Coordinates of N, CA and C and ligand atoms in Angstrom, one line a residue:
M1093 N -48.8 -93.2 7.9 CA -50.0 -93.9 7.6 C -50.3 -95.2 6.9
P1094 N -50.6 -96.3 7.4 CA -50.1 -97.6 7.0 C -50.9 -97.9 5.4
K1095 N -52.2 -97.2 5.2 CA -52.6 -97.3 3.6 C -53.3 -95.9 3.7
K1096 N -53.7 -96.0 2.4 CA -54.6 -94.8 2.0 C -55.9 -94.7 2.6
I1097 N -56.4 -93.7 3.3 CA -57.4 -93.5 4.1 C -58.7 -92.9 3.1
I1098 N -59.8 -93.3 2.7 CA -60.9 -92.5 2.5 C -61.7 -92.0 3.8
I1099 N -62.1 -90.5 3.6 CA -63.1 -90.3 4.7 C -64.4 -89.8 3.5
A1100 N -65.7 -90.4 3.6 CA -66.4 -90.1 2.8 C -67.7 -89.1 3.5
I1101 N -68.1 -87.9 3.0 CA -68.9 -87.3 3.8 C -70.4 -87.0 2.4
D1102 N -71.5 -87.0 2.8 CA -72.5 -87.3 2.1 C -73.6 -86.2 2.7
G1103 N -74.6 -85.4 2.6 CA -75.7 -84.7 2.8 C -76.2 -83.8 1.6
P1104 N -77.1 -83.1 2.3 CA -77.8 -82.3 1.3 C -77.3 -80.9 1.3
A1105 N -77.5 -80.1 0.0 CA -76.8 -78.8 0.1 C -76.7 -77.8 1.4
G1106 N -76.0 -77.3 1.6 CA -75.8 -76.3 3.0 C -75.8 -77.0 3.8
S1107 N -75.4 -78.3 4.2 CA -75.5 -79.1 5.5 C -74.0 -78.8 6.0
G1108 N -72.9 -78.2 5.5 CA -71.7 -78.1 5.8 C -70.7 -78.8 5.5
K1109 N -70.9 -79.6 4.6 CA -70.3 -80.9 4.0 C -68.7 -80.1 3.7
S1110 N -68.7 -79.0 2.7 CA -67.7 -78.5 2.2 C -67.0 -77.7 3.2
T1111 N -67.4 -77.1 4.0 CA -66.6 -76.6 5.0 C -65.8 -77.6 6.0
A1112 N -66.4 -78.3 6.5 CA -66.2 -79.5 7.1 C -64.8 -80.3 6.3
A1113 N -65.1 -80.8 4.9 CA -64.3 -81.5 4.4 C -62.9 -80.8 4.2
K1114 N -63.1 -79.4 3.7 CA -61.8 -78.7 3.4 C -61.4 -78.3 4.8
N1115 N -61.6 -78.1 6.2 CA -60.8 -78.0 7.0 C -60.2 -79.4 7.7
I1116 N -61.0 -80.2 7.5 CA -60.3 -81.6 7.6 C -58.9 -82.2 6.6
A1117 N -59.3 -81.5 5.3 CA -58.1 -81.9 4.4 C -57.1 -81.1 4.7
Q1118 N -57.3 -79.3 5.0 CA -56.1 -78.9 5.3 C -55.4 -79.1 6.7
K1119 N -56.4 -79.7 7.5 CA -55.4 -80.2 8.9 C -54.6 -81.8 8.8
L1120 N -55.5 -82.2 7.9 CA -54.6 -83.5 8.1 C -54.0 -83.5 6.7
G1121 N -53.9 -82.7 5.7 CA -53.1 -82.8 4.4 C -53.5 -83.7 3.6
F1122 N -54.8 -84.1 3.6 CA -55.4 -84.8 2.6 C -55.8 -84.0 1.4
T1123 N -56.3 -84.9 0.4 CA -56.8 -84.1 -0.8 C -58.2 -84.1 -0.7
Y1124 N -58.9 -83.2 -1.0 CA -60.2 -82.6 -0.9 C -60.8 -83.0 -2.3
L1125 N -61.9 -83.6 -2.3 CA -62.4 -84.2 -3.4 C -63.9 -83.7 -3.5
D1126 N -64.4 -82.3 -4.2 CA -65.4 -81.8 -4.2 C -66.2 -82.6 -5.3
T1127 N -67.1 -83.4 -5.1 CA -68.0 -83.8 -6.2 C -68.5 -83.4 -6.9
G1128 N -69.2 -82.4 -6.0 CA -70.5 -81.2 -6.4 C -69.9 -80.3 -7.5
A1129 N -68.8 -80.2 -7.4 CA -68.0 -79.0 -8.2 C -67.8 -79.9 -9.3
M1130 N -67.8 -80.8 -10.0 CA -67.7 -81.2 -10.9 C -69.4 -81.4 -12.0
Y1131 N -70.0 -82.1 -11.0 CA -71.3 -81.9 -11.7 C -72.2 -80.7 -12.0
R1132 N -71.6 -79.6 -11.1 CA -71.8 -78.1 -11.4 C -70.7 -77.5 -12.6
A1133 N -69.9 -78.2 -13.0 CA -68.6 -77.9 -14.2 C -69.4 -78.2 -15.7
I1134 N -70.0 -79.6 -15.3 CA -70.7 -80.0 -16.5 C -71.9 -79.0 -16.6
T1135 N -72.8 -78.8 -15.9 CA -74.0 -78.0 -16.1 C -73.4 -76.8 -16.6
F1136 N -72.3 -76.1 -15.4 CA -72.2 -74.8 -16.2 C -71.6 -75.1 -17.9
I1137 N -70.9 -75.9 -18.4 CA -70.4 -75.6 -19.7 C -71.9 -76.0 -20.7
A1138 N -72.7 -77.0 -20.6 CA -74.3 -77.4 -21.0 C -74.7 -76.1 -21.1
L1139 N -75.0 -75.5 -19.8 CA -75.8 -73.9 -19.8 C -75.4 -73.2 -21.1
R1140 N -73.8 -73.2 -21.0 CA -73.2 -72.1 -22.0 C -73.3 -72.5 -23.1
N1141 N -73.1 -73.6 -23.4 CA -73.2 -74.2 -25.0 C -74.6 -74.1 -25.5
G1142 N -75.5 -74.0 -24.5 CA -77.2 -74.1 -25.0 C -77.7 -75.2 -25.2
I1143 N -77.2 -76.5 -24.5 CA -77.4 -77.9 -24.7 C -78.3 -78.3 -23.5
S1144 N -78.4 -77.6 -22.1 CA -78.5 -78.4 -21.5 C -80.0 -79.3 -21.3
D1145 N -80.9 -79.2 -22.2 CA -81.7 -79.6 -22.3 C -81.8 -80.7 -23.1
N1146 N -80.7 -80.8 -24.1 CA -80.4 -82.1 -24.8 C -79.6 -83.0 -24.1
I1147 N -80.5 -83.9 -23.9 CA -79.8 -85.2 -23.0 C -78.6 -85.9 -24.3
P1148 N -78.7 -86.5 -25.0 CA -77.4 -87.0 -25.6 C -76.0 -86.0 -25.9
A1149 N -76.6 -84.8 -26.1 CA -75.3 -83.7 -26.1 C -74.8 -83.5 -24.7
V1150 N -75.5 -83.7 -23.7 CA -74.8 -83.3 -22.3 C -73.8 -85.0 -22.0
I1151 N -74.4 -85.9 -22.3 CA -73.4 -87.0 -22.2 C -72.3 -87.0 -22.9
S1152 N -72.4 -86.6 -24.5 CA -71.3 -86.3 -25.3 C -70.2 -85.7 -24.5
L1153 N -70.7 -84.3 -24.0 CA -69.9 -83.5 -23.2 C -69.3 -83.7 -22.1
A1154 N -70.1 -84.7 -21.4 CA -69.7 -85.5 -20.1 C -68.3 -86.3 -20.5
Q1155 N -68.3 -86.8 -21.5 CA -67.6 -88.2 -21.8 C -66.3 -87.5 -22.5
S1156 N -66.2 -86.2 -23.0 CA -65.2 -85.7 -23.6 C -64.4 -84.7 -23.5
I1157 N -65.0 -84.3 -22.3 CA -64.3 -83.0 -21.4 C -63.2 -83.3 -20.8
D1158 N -62.4 -82.6 -20.8 CA -61.5 -82.5 -19.8 C -61.4 -81.6 -18.4
L1159 N -61.7 -82.5 -17.6 CA -61.9 -81.9 -15.8 C -61.0 -82.0 -14.9
K1160 N -60.4 -81.0 -14.3 CA -59.5 -80.7 -13.5 C -59.8 -80.2 -12.5
L1161 N -59.7 -80.7 -10.9 CA -59.7 -80.0 -9.7 C -58.5 -79.6 -9.1
K1162 N -58.2 -78.5 -8.9 CA -56.9 -78.0 -7.7 C -57.3 -77.5 -6.6
F1163 N -57.1 -78.1 -5.6 CA -57.4 -77.8 -4.2 C -56.0 -76.8 -3.6
E1164 N -56.1 -75.8 -3.7 CA -55.1 -74.8 -2.9 C -55.6 -73.3 -2.0
N1165 N -54.7 -73.7 -1.1 CA -55.3 -72.9 0.1 C -56.8 -72.2 0.2
G1166 N -57.5 -73.8 0.6 CA -59.1 -73.8 1.1 C -59.7 -73.3 -0.3
I1167 N -59.2 -73.4 -1.4 CA -60.4 -73.0 -2.5 C -60.1 -74.4 -3.2
T1168 N -61.0 -74.8 -4.1 CA -61.0 -76.0 -5.1 C -61.0 -75.1 -6.4
H1169 N -59.9 -75.1 -7.3 CA -60.2 -74.2 -8.4 C -60.5 -75.7 -9.6
V1170 N -61.5 -75.1 -10.4 CA -62.1 -76.1 -11.6 C -61.7 -75.8 -12.4
F1171 N -61.3 -76.6 -13.7 CA -60.9 -75.9 -14.9 C -61.4 -77.2 -15.8
L1172 N -61.8 -76.6 -16.9 CA -62.7 -77.4 -17.8 C -61.7 -77.0 -19.3
N1173 N -61.3 -78.1 -19.6 CA -60.5 -78.0 -21.0 C -59.5 -76.6 -20.8
N1174 N -58.7 -76.6 -19.4 CA -57.7 -75.7 -19.0 C -58.4 -74.6 -19.0
E1175 N -59.8 -74.1 -19.3 CA -60.1 -73.1 -18.7 C -60.6 -72.8 -17.5
E1176 N -60.2 -71.9 -16.6 CA -60.7 -72.0 -15.0 C -62.4 -71.6 -15.2
V1177 N -62.7 -72.5 -13.7 CA -64.3 -72.0 -14.0 C -65.0 -72.0 -12.6
T1178 N -63.7 -71.8 -11.6 CA -64.2 -71.8 -10.4 C -65.5 -70.8 -10.2
E1179 N -65.5 -69.6 -10.3 CA -66.8 -68.8 -9.9 C -67.7 -68.9 -10.7
Q1180 N -67.9 -69.4 -11.8 CA -68.8 -69.8 -12.7 C -69.7 -71.2 -12.5
I1181 N -69.4 -71.4 -11.6 CA -69.9 -73.1 -11.5 C -70.8 -72.8 -10.1
R1182 N -70.9 -71.8 -9.5 CA -71.5 -71.3 -7.9 C -72.5 -70.3 -8.2
T1183 N -73.2 -70.1 -9.6 CA -74.2 -69.0 -9.9 C -75.5 -69.7 -9.5
A1184 N -76.6 -68.8 -9.2 CA -78.1 -69.1 -9.2 C -78.5 -70.0 -10.5
E1185 N -78.0 -69.9 -11.8 CA -78.5 -70.3 -12.8 C -77.9 -71.9 -12.7
V1186 N -76.5 -72.1 -12.2 CA -76.0 -73.3 -12.1 C -76.7 -74.2 -11.3
N1187 N -77.0 -73.6 -9.8 CA -77.7 -74.1 -9.1 C -79.1 -74.9 -9.3
A1188 N -79.8 -73.7 -10.3 CA -81.1 -74.4 -10.8 C -81.2 -75.3 -11.6
K1189 N -80.1 -76.0 -12.3 CA -80.3 -76.8 -13.3 C -79.2 -78.1 -12.9
V1190 N -78.4 -78.1 -11.8 CA -77.4 -79.0 -11.8 C -78.0 -80.2 -11.0
S1191 N -79.0 -80.3 -10.7 CA -80.1 -81.6 -10.3 C -80.4 -82.1 -11.2
E1192 N -80.9 -81.6 -12.1 CA -81.4 -82.0 -13.5 C -80.5 -83.0 -14.3
I1193 N -79.2 -82.4 -14.2 CA -78.3 -82.6 -15.0 C -77.4 -84.1 -14.5
S1194 N -77.5 -83.8 -13.0 CA -76.9 -84.9 -12.4 C -77.8 -86.1 -11.9
K1195 N -78.9 -86.1 -12.8 CA -79.8 -87.3 -12.5 C -80.0 -88.1 -13.9
I1196 N -78.5 -87.9 -14.9 CA -78.4 -88.5 -16.1 C -77.5 -89.6 -15.6
P1197 N -77.8 -90.8 -15.8 CA -76.8 -92.1 -15.2 C -75.5 -91.9 -16.2
E1198 N -75.7 -91.4 -17.4 CA -74.4 -91.8 -18.2 C -73.3 -90.7 -17.3
V1199 N -74.2 -89.6 -17.5 CA -73.0 -88.2 -16.7 C -72.2 -88.9 -15.2
R1200 N -73.5 -89.5 -14.4 CA -72.8 -89.7 -13.3 C -71.5 -91.0 -13.6
E1201 N -72.1 -91.9 -14.5 CA -70.9 -92.8 -14.8 C -69.6 -92.2 -15.1
E1202 N -69.6 -91.4 -15.7 CA -68.3 -90.8 -16.2 C -67.5 -90.1 -15.0
L1203 N -68.7 -89.3 -14.2 CA -67.5 -88.4 -13.0 C -67.4 -89.3 -12.2
V1204 N -68.1 -90.3 -11.7 CA -67.7 -91.2 -10.7 C -66.4 -92.3 -10.9
K1205 N -66.4 -92.3 -12.5 CA -64.9 -93.2 -12.4 C -63.8 -92.2 -12.6
I1206 N -63.6 -90.6 -13.0 CA -62.6 -89.7 -12.6 C -62.6 -89.6 -10.8
Q1207 N -63.8 -89.8 -10.0 CA -63.6 -89.4 -8.6 C -62.9 -91.0 -8.2
K1208 N -63.3 -91.9 -8.3 CA -62.7 -93.5 -8.0 C -61.0 -93.1 -8.2
R1209 N -60.8 -92.9 -9.8 CA -59.5 -92.4 -9.7 C -58.6 -91.6 -8.9
L1210 N -59.4 -90.8 -8.6 CA -58.5 -89.8 -7.8 C -58.5 -90.0 -6.3
G1211 N -59.7 -90.9 -6.4 CA -59.8 -91.4 -4.5 C -58.6 -92.2 -4.2
A1212 N -58.1 -93.1 -5.6 CA -56.7 -94.5 -5.2 C -55.6 -93.5 -5.2
E1213 N -55.7 -92.3 -5.6 CA -54.6 -91.8 -5.4 C -53.4 -91.3 -4.1
G1214 N -54.2 -91.2 -3.3 CA -54.3 -91.0 -1.6 C -55.0 -90.7 -0.5
H1215 N -54.6 -90.3 0.5 CA -55.6 -89.8 1.2 C -56.6 -89.1 0.6
V1216 N -57.8 -89.2 1.2 CA -59.1 -88.4 0.4 C -60.3 -88.1 1.4
V1217 N -60.2 -86.9 1.5 CA -61.9 -86.6 1.9 C -62.8 -86.0 1.0
A1218 N -63.7 -86.9 0.7 CA -64.7 -86.7 -0.6 C -66.0 -86.5 0.2
E1219 N -66.7 -85.6 -0.9 CA -68.1 -84.9 -0.5 C -68.8 -84.9 -1.3
G1220 N -70.5 -85.0 -1.3 CA -71.0 -85.3 -2.0 C -72.5 -85.8 -1.8
R1221 N -73.0 -86.6 -3.0 CA -74.3 -87.1 -2.5 C -74.3 -88.5 -2.5
D1222 N -73.6 -89.2 -3.1 CA -73.4 -90.6 -3.0 C -71.5 -91.0 -2.7
V1223 N -71.0 -90.2 -2.2 CA -69.8 -90.7 -2.0 C -69.5 -91.7 -0.9
T1224 N -70.5 -91.6 0.1 CA -70.8 -92.9 1.0 C -71.4 -94.3 0.5
T1225 N -72.2 -93.7 -0.5 CA -72.9 -95.0 -0.9 C -72.3 -95.9 -2.1
V1226 N -71.9 -95.1 -3.4 CA -71.9 -95.6 -4.5 C -70.2 -95.4 -4.8
V1227 N -69.5 -94.1 -4.6 CA -68.2 -93.8 -5.2 C -67.2 -94.5 -4.2
F1228 N -67.7 -94.5 -3.0 CA -66.3 -95.3 -1.8 C -67.0 -95.6 -0.8
P1229 N -67.9 -96.6 -1.1 CA -68.5 -97.8 -0.5 C -68.0 -98.3 0.9
Y1230 N -66.5 -98.8 0.5 CA -65.5 -99.2 1.1 C -64.5 -98.2 2.4
A1231 N -65.2 -97.0 2.2 CA -64.7 -95.7 3.0 C -64.2 -96.1 4.1
D1232 N -63.0 -95.4 4.7 CA -62.9 -95.9 6.3 C -64.0 -95.1 7.4
L1233 N -64.0 -93.9 7.0 CA -65.2 -93.2 7.7 C -66.4 -92.5 6.8
K1234 N -67.8 -92.9 7.1 CA -68.7 -92.5 6.4 C -69.2 -91.6 7.5
I1235 N -69.8 -90.4 6.7 CA -70.2 -89.4 7.7 C -71.8 -88.9 6.8
Y1236 N -72.9 -88.6 7.5 CA -73.7 -88.1 6.8 C -74.2 -87.2 7.3
L1237 N -74.0 -86.1 7.1 CA -74.2 -84.4 7.3 C -75.6 -83.7 7.5
T1238 N -76.2 -83.3 8.1 CA -77.3 -82.8 7.7 C -77.7 -81.5 8.9
A1239 N -78.5 -80.7 8.5 CA -79.3 -79.7 9.1 C -80.5 -79.3 8.8
S1240 N -81.2 -78.4 9.4 CA -82.3 -78.0 9.2 C -82.5 -77.2 7.9
I1241 N -83.5 -77.3 7.1 CA -83.9 -76.5 6.2 C -83.6 -74.8 6.1
D1242 N -83.9 -74.4 7.3 CA -83.9 -72.8 7.4 C -82.5 -72.4 7.8
T1243 N -81.8 -73.4 8.5 CA -80.2 -73.0 9.0 C -79.4 -73.1 7.3
R1244 N -80.0 -74.4 6.7 CA -78.8 -74.5 5.4 C -79.4 -73.5 4.4
A1245 N -80.7 -72.8 4.5 CA -81.1 -71.7 3.6 C -80.2 -70.6 3.9
R1246 N -80.0 -70.5 5.2 CA -79.4 -69.2 6.0 C -78.1 -69.1 5.6
R1247 N -77.2 -70.3 5.8 CA -76.0 -70.5 5.2 C -75.6 -69.9 3.8
R1248 N -76.4 -70.2 2.9 CA -76.5 -70.4 1.4 C -76.4 -68.7 1.2
L1249 N -77.6 -68.2 1.7 CA -77.8 -66.8 1.6 C -76.5 -66.1 1.9
K1250 N -75.8 -66.2 3.2 CA -74.8 -65.7 3.6 C -73.7 -65.8 2.6
E1251 N -73.3 -67.1 2.2 CA -72.7 -67.1 1.0 C -72.7 -66.1 -0.5
F1252 N -74.2 -66.0 -0.7 CA -74.6 -65.0 -2.1 C -73.9 -63.7 -1.2
E1253 N -74.4 -63.5 -0.2 CA -74.2 -61.9 0.2 C -72.7 -61.7 0.2
E1254 N -71.7 -62.8 0.5 CA -70.5 -62.2 0.7 C -70.0 -62.1 -0.9
K1255 N -70.6 -62.5 -1.6 CA -70.3 -62.5 -3.0 C -70.8 -61.3 -3.7
N1256 N -71.4 -60.4 -2.8 CA -72.7 -59.3 -3.2 C -73.8 -59.5 -4.2
I1257 N -73.8 -61.1 -4.3 CA -75.3 -61.9 -5.1 C -76.5 -61.1 -4.7
R1258 N -77.4 -60.6 -5.0 CA -78.8 -60.2 -4.5 C -79.6 -61.2 -4.9
I1259 N -80.2 -62.0 -3.6 CA -81.1 -62.9 -3.7 C -81.8 -63.2 -2.6
S1260 N -83.2 -63.4 -2.8 CA -84.0 -63.5 -1.1 C -84.0 -65.0 -0.5
F1261 N -84.0 -64.8 0.4 CA -84.1 -65.9 1.2 C -85.1 -66.9 1.1
E1262 N -86.0 -66.6 0.3 CA -87.4 -67.5 0.2 C -86.7 -68.2 -1.1
D1263 N -86.0 -67.3 -2.1 CA -85.5 -68.1 -3.5 C -84.6 -69.1 -3.0
V1264 N -83.8 -68.7 -2.1 CA -82.4 -69.7 -1.7 C -83.0 -71.1 -1.2
K1265 N -84.2 -71.1 -0.2 CA -84.8 -72.0 0.3 C -85.5 -72.7 -0.7
A1266 N -86.2 -72.2 -1.3 CA -86.9 -73.0 -2.5 C -85.8 -73.8 -3.3
N1267 N -84.7 -73.0 -3.9 CA -83.9 -74.1 -4.6 C -83.4 -75.1 -3.9
L1268 N -83.0 -75.1 -2.4 CA -82.2 -75.9 -1.5 C -83.4 -77.3 -1.6
E1269 N -84.9 -76.9 -1.4 CA -85.8 -77.6 -1.7 C -86.2 -78.6 -3.0
T1270 N -86.3 -78.0 -3.8 CA -86.2 -78.3 -4.9 C -85.3 -79.4 -5.3
R1271 N -84.0 -79.1 -5.0 CA -82.6 -79.9 -5.2 C -82.7 -81.0 -4.4
D1272 N -82.9 -80.9 -2.9 CA -83.3 -82.0 -2.0 C -83.9 -82.9 -2.9
K1273 N -85.3 -82.5 -3.2 CA -86.3 -83.4 -3.7 C -85.6 -84.4 -5.0
I1274 N -85.1 -83.5 -5.9 CA -84.6 -84.3 -7.0 C -83.6 -85.4 -6.8
D1275 N -82.3 -84.9 -5.6 CA -81.3 -85.4 -5.3 C -81.7 -86.5 -4.8
S1276 N -82.7 -86.6 -3.9 CA -83.1 -87.7 -3.2 C -83.7 -88.6 -3.4
S1277 N -84.8 -88.4 -4.7 CA -85.7 -89.1 -5.4 C -85.1 -89.6 -6.6
R1278 N -84.0 -89.5 -7.4 CA -83.6 -90.0 -8.5 C -83.3 -91.3 -8.5
E1279 N -83.3 -92.2 -9.8 CA -83.3 -93.1 -9.4 C -81.7 -93.9 -9.4
V1280 N -80.9 -93.1 -10.1 CA -79.5 -93.7 -10.0 C -78.9 -93.0 -8.7
S1281 N -78.2 -93.3 -7.5 CA -77.5 -93.3 -7.0 C -78.3 -91.6 -5.8
P1282 N -79.5 -92.1 -5.5 CA -80.1 -90.9 -4.7 C -79.5 -90.4 -3.2
L1283 N -79.3 -89.5 -3.0 CA -78.7 -89.2 -1.8 C -79.9 -89.8 -0.6
K1284 N -78.7 -90.7 0.1 CA -79.4 -91.2 1.4 C -78.4 -91.3 2.4
K1285 N -78.8 -91.8 3.5 CA -77.5 -92.1 4.8 C -77.4 -93.4 4.3
A1286 N -75.6 -93.8 4.2 CA -75.4 -95.2 4.0 C -75.7 -96.0 5.5
D1287 N -76.3 -97.0 5.2 CA -76.6 -98.1 6.7 C -75.1 -97.7 7.7
D1288 N -74.2 -97.8 7.3 CA -72.9 -97.8 8.2 C -72.5 -96.5 8.1
A1289 N -73.1 -95.3 7.8 CA -72.5 -93.8 8.1 C -73.2 -93.1 9.5
I1290 N -72.3 -92.1 9.8 CA -72.6 -91.9 11.2 C -73.5 -90.2 11.1
E1291 N -74.7 -90.2 11.3 CA -75.5 -89.2 10.8 C -75.1 -88.1 11.9
Y1292 N -75.1 -87.0 11.7 CA -74.9 -85.8 12.4 C -75.2 -84.3 12.1
D1293 N -76.2 -84.2 12.7 CA -77.4 -82.9 12.5 C -76.1 -81.6 13.5
N1294 N -76.0 -80.7 12.3 CA -74.9 -79.7 13.0 C -75.9 -78.3 12.6
S1295 N -77.4 -78.5 13.2 CA -78.1 -77.0 13.0 C -77.5 -76.2 14.1
D1296 N -77.3 -76.9 14.9 CA -77.2 -75.8 16.7 C -75.6 -75.7 17.0
V1297 N -74.6 -76.1 15.7 CA -73.3 -75.9 16.4 C -72.7 -75.2 15.0
T1298 N -71.7 -74.7 15.7 CA -70.4 -73.8 15.1 C -69.8 -74.7 13.8
P1299 N -69.3 -74.2 12.7 CA -68.2 -74.9 12.1 C -67.2 -75.3 12.9
E1300 N -66.5 -74.4 13.6 CA -65.8 -75.2 14.6 C -66.0 -76.3 15.2
Q1301 N -67.1 -76.6 15.7 CA -67.6 -77.3 16.5 C -67.6 -78.6 15.7
D1302 N -68.1 -78.4 14.5 CA -68.5 -79.4 13.8 C -67.4 -79.9 13.5
F1303 N -66.4 -79.4 13.0 CA -64.9 -79.9 12.8 C -64.3 -81.0 14.0
E1304 N -64.5 -79.8 15.1 CA -64.3 -81.0 16.4 C -64.9 -82.3 16.5
Y1305 N -65.8 -82.5 16.4 CA -66.7 -83.6 16.3 C -66.3 -84.5 15.4
L1306 N -66.4 -84.0 14.1 CA -65.5 -85.1 12.9 C -63.8 -85.3 13.3
L1307 N -63.4 -84.6 13.6 CA -62.1 -84.6 14.0 C -61.8 -85.6 15.2
K1308 N -62.4 -85.7 15.7 CA -62.4 -86.7 17.1 C -62.7 -88.1 16.5
K1309 N -63.8 -88.2 15.5 CA -64.1 -89.5 14.7 C -63.1 -89.8 14.3
I1310 N -62.4 -88.8 13.3 CA -61.4 -89.4 12.4 C -60.3 -90.0 13.2
K1311 N -59.7 -89.2 14.3 CA -58.5 -89.6 15.3 C -59.1 -91.1 15.3
Q1312 N -60.2 -91.3 15.7 CA -60.6 -92.9 16.6 C -60.5 -93.7 15.4
V1313 N -61.0 -93.5 13.7 CA -60.9 -94.3 12.8 C -59.0 -94.5 12.8
L1314 N -58.6 -93.3 12.3 CA -57.0 -93.5 12.0 C -56.3 -94.4 13.2
S1315 N -56.6 -94.6 14.2 CA -55.8 -94.8 15.2 C -56.2 -96.7 15.5
Q1316 N -57.3 -96.7 14.7 CA -57.6 -98.0 14.6 C -56.7 -98.9 13.3
K1317 N -56.2 -98.0 12.7 CA -55.7 -98.5 11.1 C -54.1 -99.0 11.4
Ligands
DC1426 O1 -72.9 -80.3 -3.3 P1 -73.2 -79.3 -4.2 O2 -74.4 -78.4 -4.0 O3 -72.3 -78.4 -4.6 O4 -73.9 -80.1 -5.2 C1 -74.5 -79.6 -6.4 C2 -75.7 -80.6 -7.4 O5 -74.3 -81.9 -7.8 C3 -76.3 -81.6 -5.9 O6 -77.7 -80.7 -6.1 C4 -76.4 -82.5 -6.6 C5 -75.1 -83.0 -7.6 N1 -74.3 -84.0 -7.0 C6 -74.8 -85.3 -7.2 O7 -75.3 -85.7 -7.5 N2 -73.5 -86.3 -6.4 C7 -72.6 -85.7 -5.8 N3 -71.8 -86.5 -5.6 C8 -72.5 -84.2 -5.9 C9 -73.5 -83.0 -5.9

């Protein structure tokens, strides 16, 4: 391929971004950049250190922490100061706090710096809330994935059930609604569809159909490069 390709996917929680991005990365040999995992990692450590409500402390944490992502066999392994926190960043406690932490401009600034650096290294498929608008506004292909709130809540509930975590459908749905609201209304880098992004509602399609659709779009883009 003649140049480094960046595919950027934004959308609300449970819209299938991770599944789609992982499948694309594996199929095309691209690096998968899970930007949500980074916000989750900072949130997890802030909660564990008991500083999650202390904004200056969270900022210095974000500025000093050594954060690494390693994508292997379909899983993004997350390391903070060389400690693996892959499982710990996906708990209900982190879900409940992560949007608050993600609102802090200085935290975003630090993480966006890392994301841009990783994006410069090779072919990348990135997913998050602002990868089409702020992190990679020059991406070769921008997708805004979405699905109905009930579909998204059912997907998240299934993920919890697969991990034997007991939580009600109502609680999962309420967390998604709260996060959607905070993520879309924050002042800095809110979740929104970029003007030049392709919007795709996958409420009624399988992950396989989702993947096929995206792959077709990507192949069109690659053939023009
Ligand atoms: O994609 P996710 O559910 O793992 O993301 C967790 C949270 O991180 C999400 O609710 C908002 C925040 N986030 C963000 O603000 N910007 C991103 N690019 C990715 C995630």
